[in-house]
Every structure is written in C-alpha cells, then in structure tokens.
mmCIF file of C-alpha atoms in Angstrom:
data_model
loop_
_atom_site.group_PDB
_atom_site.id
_atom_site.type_symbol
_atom_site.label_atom_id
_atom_site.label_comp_id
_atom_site.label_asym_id
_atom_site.label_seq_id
_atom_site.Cartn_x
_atom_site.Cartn_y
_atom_site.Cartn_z
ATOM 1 C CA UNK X 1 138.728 40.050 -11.061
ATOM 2 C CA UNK X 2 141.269 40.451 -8.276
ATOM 3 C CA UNK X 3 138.639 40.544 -6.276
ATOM 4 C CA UNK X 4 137.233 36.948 -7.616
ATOM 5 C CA UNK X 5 140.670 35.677 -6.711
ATOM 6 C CA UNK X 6 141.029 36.978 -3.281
ATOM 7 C CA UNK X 7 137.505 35.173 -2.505
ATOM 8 C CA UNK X 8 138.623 32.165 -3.568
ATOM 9 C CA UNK X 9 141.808 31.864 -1.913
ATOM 10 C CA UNK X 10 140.519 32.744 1.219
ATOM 11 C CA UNK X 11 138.386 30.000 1.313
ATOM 12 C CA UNK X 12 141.372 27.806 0.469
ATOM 13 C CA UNK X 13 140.342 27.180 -3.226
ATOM 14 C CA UNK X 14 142.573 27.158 -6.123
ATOM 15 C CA UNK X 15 140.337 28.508 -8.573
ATOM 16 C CA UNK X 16 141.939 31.284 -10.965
ATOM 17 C CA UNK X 17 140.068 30.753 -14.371
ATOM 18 C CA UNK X 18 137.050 32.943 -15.072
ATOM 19 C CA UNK X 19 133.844 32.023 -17.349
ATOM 20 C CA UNK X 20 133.346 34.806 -20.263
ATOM 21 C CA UNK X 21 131.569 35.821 -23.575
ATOM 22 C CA UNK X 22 133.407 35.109 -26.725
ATOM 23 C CA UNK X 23 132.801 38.477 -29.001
ATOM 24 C CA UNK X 24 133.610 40.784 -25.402
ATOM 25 C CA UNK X 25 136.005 43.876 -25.139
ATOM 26 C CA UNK X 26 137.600 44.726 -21.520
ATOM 27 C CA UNK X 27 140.551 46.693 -22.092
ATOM 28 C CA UNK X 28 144.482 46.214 -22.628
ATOM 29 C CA UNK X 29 145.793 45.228 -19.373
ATOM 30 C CA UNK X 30 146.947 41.785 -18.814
ATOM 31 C CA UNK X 31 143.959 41.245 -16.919
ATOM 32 C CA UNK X 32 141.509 42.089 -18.933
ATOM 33 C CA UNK X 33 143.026 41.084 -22.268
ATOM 34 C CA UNK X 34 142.807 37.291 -20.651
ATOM 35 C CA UNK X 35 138.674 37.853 -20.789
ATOM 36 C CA UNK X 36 138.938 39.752 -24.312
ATOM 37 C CA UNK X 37 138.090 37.282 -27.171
ATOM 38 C CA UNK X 38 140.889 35.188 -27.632
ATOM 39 C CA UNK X 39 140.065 34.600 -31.426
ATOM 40 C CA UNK X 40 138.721 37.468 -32.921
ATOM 41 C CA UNK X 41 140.781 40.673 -31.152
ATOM 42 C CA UNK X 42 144.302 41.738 -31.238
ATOM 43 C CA UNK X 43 144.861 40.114 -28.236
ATOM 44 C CA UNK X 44 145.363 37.110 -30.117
ATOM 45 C CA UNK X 45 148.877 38.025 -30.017
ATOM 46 C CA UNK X 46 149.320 37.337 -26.586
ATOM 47 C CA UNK X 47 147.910 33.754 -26.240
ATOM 48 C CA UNK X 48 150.821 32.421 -24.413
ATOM 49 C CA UNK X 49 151.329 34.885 -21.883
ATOM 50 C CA UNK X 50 147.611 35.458 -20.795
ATOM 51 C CA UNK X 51 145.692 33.245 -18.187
ATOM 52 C CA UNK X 52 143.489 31.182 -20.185
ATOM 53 C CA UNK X 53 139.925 31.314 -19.749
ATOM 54 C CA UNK X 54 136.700 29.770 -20.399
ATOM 55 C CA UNK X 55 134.967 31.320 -23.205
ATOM 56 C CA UNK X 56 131.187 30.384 -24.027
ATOM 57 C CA UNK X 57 129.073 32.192 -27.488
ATOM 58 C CA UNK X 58 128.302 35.403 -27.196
ATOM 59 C CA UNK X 59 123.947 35.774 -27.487
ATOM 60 C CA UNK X 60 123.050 37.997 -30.237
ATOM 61 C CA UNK X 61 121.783 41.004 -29.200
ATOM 62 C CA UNK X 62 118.066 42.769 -30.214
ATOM 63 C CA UNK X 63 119.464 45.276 -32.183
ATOM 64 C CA UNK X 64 121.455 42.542 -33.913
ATOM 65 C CA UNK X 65 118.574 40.032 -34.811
ATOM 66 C CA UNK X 66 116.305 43.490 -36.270
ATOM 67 C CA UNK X 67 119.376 43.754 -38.527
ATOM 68 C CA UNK X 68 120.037 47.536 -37.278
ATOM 69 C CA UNK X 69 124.008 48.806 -36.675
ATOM 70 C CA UNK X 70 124.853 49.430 -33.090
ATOM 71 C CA UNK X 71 125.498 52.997 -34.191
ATOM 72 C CA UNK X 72 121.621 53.044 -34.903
ATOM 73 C CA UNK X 73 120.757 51.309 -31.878
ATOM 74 C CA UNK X 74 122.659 53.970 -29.929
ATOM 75 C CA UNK X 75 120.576 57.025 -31.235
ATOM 76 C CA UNK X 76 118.455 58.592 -29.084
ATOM 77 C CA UNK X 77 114.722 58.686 -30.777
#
C-alpha cells in the first residue's frame, strides 16, 4: 500500500483511496484494517479513524458454490 502511494505522488497525483473486496481479511494495523470489510469485521469499530475505501462484492469462491466448508476445501486428498 505505501508503496501504491509513493507511485502516485511521484507522479504528482493525489490519489490515496484503494479499490478492495468486501468479505477480505488483511490484518490489524491501521493500514490494513482500512481494506478489511468495513461492515462485517471488528473493524467496524474504527470507521471514523480509517481511510475510507472503495469496496466492490466479494465473488464466491468454488468451494463455496459446491457447498463444501473451507476447512474441507483445505484438506489435502
């Protein structure tokens, strides 16, 4: 992400928003709570004080549509 930003600004563009799936997990710093689902996390706590995003729907996955558990999925056969 910081990385993202520096790009940007050395091209002399003011873009600091990033595009993300809604459903997604990246971890508890500030950062990465900002592309955590906003609705459906515990980082609904910070709206407020996080950089707002844009969010589009998460795609469901194969294992999802088969109607198997992601514990399954992860199995080795």
């Amino acid at each position: 992400m910081k990385m993202a930003l520096q790009y940007w600004q050395a091209k002399g563009e003011a873009r600091q928003r990033f595009l993300t799936f809604r459903n997604g997990y990246h971890g508890d710093t500030f950062g990465a709570m900002s592309v955590c689902d906003p609705d459906n996390s515990m980082h609904s706590l910070w709206k407020g004080y996080l950089p707002e995003n844009l969010f589009a729907p998460a795609r469901k996955a194969a294992w999802m549509a088969n109607g198997m558990s992601a514990i399954w999925w992860a199995l080795p056969a």
